[in-house]
Amino acid sequence: MTVYTTIDSPLGELLVVGEESATENGGIALVSLSVPGQRGGAVVQDGWRRAPDAFAEIARQLRAYFDGRLTRFDIEHTTRGTDFQQRVWKALDTIPYGTTTTYGMLAGLIGVPRAAVRAVGTAIGANPLLLVRPCHRVIGADGSLTGYAGGLERKRLLLRHESEHPVEAA
């Protein structure tokens, strides 16, 4: 069964979607985390059940992140994507808190030519776990902020947040 809730955050109201899981604390595996107006973001569907209590642990971790006390999420998640998307998303999970990498470096990390940066960018743009899977840490080769499904202002806010709350404080 698909369940959802909304959680207030500095990014705006987050839509958190999950599926029942026998192995996760609280019984829910995260499927999607999105912000209002997000390109490709989740939209509540008929048949979904609102269940705020099911997301208590996820809400706790999100609050701790925004309070500067958490640098890495420990949330069971399940996502669907192509093999290529899964490879890119797995690479995103390795980008340390408070750092950035480029699309080209990420392409190299997964073993595809730098010429594949557009495909890497497209896979990043399809990431259903905004914030939890840190796609905001990927920037242009020239250091510019480019492409973020949640909007460049939110990307800027997240990068600023991580620079103002270094790992030592977490």
mmCIF file of C-alpha atoms in Angstrom:
data_model
loop_
_atom_site.group_PDB
_atom_site.id
_atom_site.type_symbol
_atom_site.label_atom_id
_atom_site.label_comp_id
_atom_site.label_asym_id
_atom_site.label_seq_id
_atom_site.Cartn_x
_atom_site.Cartn_y
_atom_site.Cartn_z
ATOM 1 C CA MET A 1 0.000 0.000 0.000
ATOM 2 C CA THR A 2 1.235 3.499 -0.804
ATOM 3 C CA VAL A 3 1.151 6.024 2.007
ATOM 4 C CA TYR A 4 2.166 9.663 2.176
ATOM 5 C CA THR A 5 2.475 12.725 4.324
ATOM 6 C CA THR A 6 3.706 16.276 4.035
ATOM 7 C CA ILE A 7 6.465 17.752 6.174
ATOM 8 C CA ASP A 8 7.286 21.439 6.515
ATOM 9 C CA SER A 9 10.901 22.339 5.765
ATOM 10 C CA PRO A 10 13.079 25.294 4.758
ATOM 11 C CA LEU A 11 12.563 24.090 1.157
ATOM 12 C CA GLY A 12 8.794 24.329 1.461
ATOM 13 C CA GLU A 13 6.321 21.549 2.107
ATOM 14 C CA LEU A 14 7.921 18.179 1.322
ATOM 15 C CA LEU A 15 5.713 15.432 -0.088
ATOM 16 C CA VAL A 16 6.952 12.145 1.358
ATOM 17 C CA VAL A 17 5.704 8.919 -0.214
ATOM 18 C CA GLY A 18 6.362 5.396 0.981
ATOM 19 C CA GLU A 19 5.381 1.776 0.656
ATOM 20 C CA GLU A 20 4.869 -0.726 3.403
ATOM 21 C CA SER A 21 8.060 -2.616 4.315
ATOM 22 C CA ALA A 22 8.520 -5.535 6.663
ATOM 23 C CA THR A 23 12.153 -4.589 7.337
ATOM 24 C CA GLU A 24 12.070 -0.822 7.939
ATOM 25 C CA ASN A 25 11.721 0.819 11.352
ATOM 26 C CA GLY A 26 8.165 2.127 11.283
ATOM 27 C CA GLY A 27 7.202 -0.281 8.508
ATOM 28 C CA ILE A 28 7.604 2.158 5.596
ATOM 29 C CA ALA A 29 10.254 2.334 2.855
ATOM 30 C CA LEU A 30 10.670 5.743 1.240
ATOM 31 C CA VAL A 31 9.676 5.852 -2.445
ATOM 32 C CA SER A 32 9.687 9.577 -3.138
ATOM 33 C CA LEU A 33 10.562 12.873 -1.512
ATOM 34 C CA SER A 34 9.649 15.960 -3.513
ATOM 35 C CA VAL A 35 8.985 19.686 -3.200
ATOM 36 C CA PRO A 36 6.175 21.814 -4.622
ATOM 37 C CA GLY A 37 6.707 22.608 -8.286
ATOM 38 C CA GLN A 38 9.424 19.989 -8.670
ATOM 39 C CA ARG A 39 9.954 18.834 -12.229
ATOM 40 C CA GLY A 40 8.803 15.196 -12.257
ATOM 41 C CA GLY A 41 7.849 15.300 -8.577
ATOM 42 C CA ALA A 42 5.275 12.989 -7.054
ATOM 43 C CA VAL A 43 1.612 13.942 -6.929
ATOM 44 C CA VAL A 44 -0.842 12.350 -4.483
ATOM 45 C CA GLN A 45 -2.871 9.682 -6.267
ATOM 46 C CA ASP A 46 -6.304 8.200 -5.616
ATOM 47 C CA GLY A 47 -5.961 5.219 -3.307
ATOM 48 C CA TRP A 48 -2.965 6.583 -1.404
ATOM 49 C CA ARG A 49 -3.479 6.777 2.347
ATOM 50 C CA ARG A 50 -2.329 9.779 4.389
ATOM 51 C CA ALA A 51 -0.253 8.373 7.259
ATOM 52 C CA PRO A 52 1.907 10.973 9.044
ATOM 53 C CA ASP A 53 2.796 8.618 11.910
ATOM 54 C CA ALA A 54 4.330 6.133 9.449
ATOM 55 C CA PHE A 55 6.985 8.726 8.562
ATOM 56 C CA ALA A 56 8.034 9.686 12.099
ATOM 57 C CA GLU A 57 11.609 8.429 11.653
ATOM 58 C CA ILE A 58 12.000 10.088 8.269
ATOM 59 C CA ALA A 59 10.614 13.346 9.685
ATOM 60 C CA ARG A 60 13.050 13.098 12.618
ATOM 61 C CA GLN A 61 16.012 12.665 10.269
ATOM 62 C CA LEU A 62 14.896 15.536 8.029
ATOM 63 C CA ARG A 63 14.566 17.841 11.071
ATOM 64 C CA ALA A 64 18.028 16.780 12.277
ATOM 65 C CA TYR A 65 19.497 17.498 8.822
ATOM 66 C CA PHE A 66 17.954 20.972 8.670
ATOM 67 C CA ASP A 67 19.052 21.637 12.269
ATOM 68 C CA GLY A 68 22.639 20.825 11.239
ATOM 69 C CA ARG A 69 22.827 17.657 13.377
ATOM 70 C CA LEU A 70 22.693 15.022 10.611
ATOM 71 C CA THR A 71 24.977 14.685 7.614
ATOM 72 C CA ARG A 72 23.879 11.323 6.218
ATOM 73 C CA PHE A 73 20.407 9.845 6.043
ATOM 74 C CA ASP A 74 19.771 6.276 7.181
ATOM 75 C CA ILE A 75 16.408 5.666 5.568
ATOM 76 C CA GLU A 76 15.324 2.506 3.805
ATOM 77 C CA HIS A 77 14.199 3.407 0.336
ATOM 78 C CA THR A 78 13.042 1.664 -2.766
ATOM 79 C CA THR A 79 13.198 3.316 -6.145
ATOM 80 C CA ARG A 80 12.466 2.203 -9.634
ATOM 81 C CA GLY A 81 14.611 3.219 -12.543
ATOM 82 C CA THR A 82 16.657 1.908 -15.429
ATOM 83 C CA ASP A 83 19.959 0.166 -14.772
ATOM 84 C CA PHE A 84 21.745 3.346 -15.866
ATOM 85 C CA GLN A 85 19.671 5.513 -13.516
ATOM 86 C CA GLN A 86 20.344 3.110 -10.650
ATOM 87 C CA ARG A 87 24.104 3.361 -11.303
ATOM 88 C CA VAL A 88 23.971 7.154 -11.314
ATOM 89 C CA TRP A 89 21.818 7.249 -8.180
ATOM 90 C CA LYS A 90 24.169 4.879 -6.364
ATOM 91 C CA ALA A 91 27.056 7.199 -7.264
ATOM 92 C CA LEU A 92 25.109 10.177 -5.879
ATOM 93 C CA ASP A 93 24.935 8.397 -2.536
ATOM 94 C CA THR A 94 28.753 8.481 -2.334
ATOM 95 C CA ILE A 95 29.090 12.279 -2.552
ATOM 96 C CA PRO A 96 30.078 13.388 0.958
ATOM 97 C CA TYR A 97 28.083 15.951 2.883
ATOM 98 C CA GLY A 98 29.347 19.485 2.389
ATOM 99 C CA THR A 99 31.154 18.714 -0.880
ATOM 100 C CA THR A 100 30.290 18.950 -4.543
ATOM 101 C CA THR A 101 31.246 17.089 -7.678
ATOM 102 C CA THR A 102 30.658 17.700 -11.368
ATOM 103 C CA TYR A 103 28.522 15.850 -13.874
ATOM 104 C CA GLY A 104 31.719 14.840 -15.703
ATOM 105 C CA MET A 105 33.346 13.478 -12.559
ATOM 106 C CA LEU A 106 30.191 11.524 -11.773
ATOM 107 C CA ALA A 107 30.208 10.097 -15.317
ATOM 108 C CA GLY A 108 33.793 8.942 -14.759
ATOM 109 C CA LEU A 109 32.872 7.424 -11.415
ATOM 110 C CA ILE A 110 30.293 5.149 -13.038
ATOM 111 C CA GLY A 111 32.588 4.325 -15.949
ATOM 112 C CA VAL A 112 30.941 6.199 -18.807
ATOM 113 C CA PRO A 113 32.696 8.713 -21.060
ATOM 114 C CA ARG A 114 32.592 12.393 -20.147
ATOM 115 C CA ALA A 115 30.563 12.834 -23.334
ATOM 116 C CA ALA A 116 27.732 11.086 -21.472
ATOM 117 C CA VAL A 117 27.267 14.001 -19.054
ATOM 118 C CA ARG A 118 23.854 14.827 -20.534
ATOM 119 C CA ALA A 119 22.660 11.275 -19.890
ATOM 120 C CA VAL A 120 24.056 11.501 -16.353
ATOM 121 C CA GLY A 121 22.224 14.806 -15.878
ATOM 122 C CA THR A 122 18.987 13.300 -17.136
ATOM 123 C CA ALA A 123 19.321 10.388 -14.700
ATOM 124 C CA ILE A 124 20.026 12.812 -11.854
ATOM 125 C CA GLY A 125 16.945 14.809 -12.849
ATOM 126 C CA ALA A 126 14.840 11.666 -12.501
ATOM 127 C CA ASN A 127 16.024 11.093 -8.909
ATOM 128 C CA PRO A 128 12.827 10.556 -6.879
ATOM 129 C CA LEU A 129 14.564 11.094 -3.523
ATOM 130 C CA LEU A 130 15.373 14.787 -3.512
ATOM 131 C CA LEU A 131 17.650 15.702 -0.604
ATOM 132 C CA VAL A 132 17.971 12.136 0.739
ATOM 133 C CA ARG A 133 19.904 11.141 -2.381
ATOM 134 C CA PRO A 134 22.095 14.259 -2.661
ATOM 135 C CA CYS A 135 21.708 15.342 -6.271
ATOM 136 C CA HIS A 136 22.022 18.948 -5.085
ATOM 137 C CA ARG A 137 25.775 18.312 -4.669
ATOM 138 C CA VAL A 138 26.348 17.987 -8.429
ATOM 139 C CA ILE A 139 27.432 21.193 -10.173
ATOM 140 C CA GLY A 140 28.641 22.293 -13.597
ATOM 141 C CA ALA A 141 32.263 21.815 -14.679
ATOM 142 C CA ASP A 142 32.830 25.556 -14.276
ATOM 143 C CA GLY A 143 31.442 25.515 -10.716
ATOM 144 C CA SER A 144 28.069 26.937 -11.703
ATOM 145 C CA LEU A 145 24.797 25.723 -10.257
ATOM 146 C CA THR A 146 22.999 23.898 -13.012
ATOM 147 C CA GLY A 147 19.984 21.644 -13.233
ATOM 148 C CA TYR A 148 18.053 20.810 -10.104
ATOM 149 C CA ALA A 149 14.543 19.391 -10.320
ATOM 150 C CA GLY A 150 13.602 21.283 -7.158
ATOM 151 C CA GLY A 151 14.818 24.599 -8.574
ATOM 152 C CA LEU A 152 18.174 26.339 -8.455
ATOM 153 C CA GLU A 153 17.215 28.504 -5.466
ATOM 154 C CA ARG A 154 16.610 25.355 -3.402
ATOM 155 C CA LYS A 155 19.917 23.874 -4.627
ATOM 156 C CA ARG A 156 21.678 27.080 -3.542
ATOM 157 C CA LEU A 157 19.940 26.920 -0.151
ATOM 158 C CA LEU A 158 20.983 23.285 0.425
ATOM 159 C CA LEU A 159 24.618 23.896 -0.552
ATOM 160 C CA ARG A 160 24.738 26.987 1.679
ATOM 161 C CA HIS A 161 23.148 24.997 4.531
ATOM 162 C CA GLU A 162 25.797 22.277 4.251
ATOM 163 C CA SER A 163 28.643 24.819 4.129
ATOM 164 C CA GLU A 164 27.274 26.566 7.236
ATOM 165 C CA HIS A 165 26.861 23.284 9.155
ATOM 166 C CA PRO A 166 30.163 21.457 8.629
ATOM 167 C CA VAL A 167 30.582 17.776 9.421
ATOM 168 C CA GLU A 168 32.284 18.544 12.759
ATOM 169 C CA ALA A 169 29.085 20.165 14.014
ATOM 170 C CA ALA A 170 26.960 17.192 13.081
#
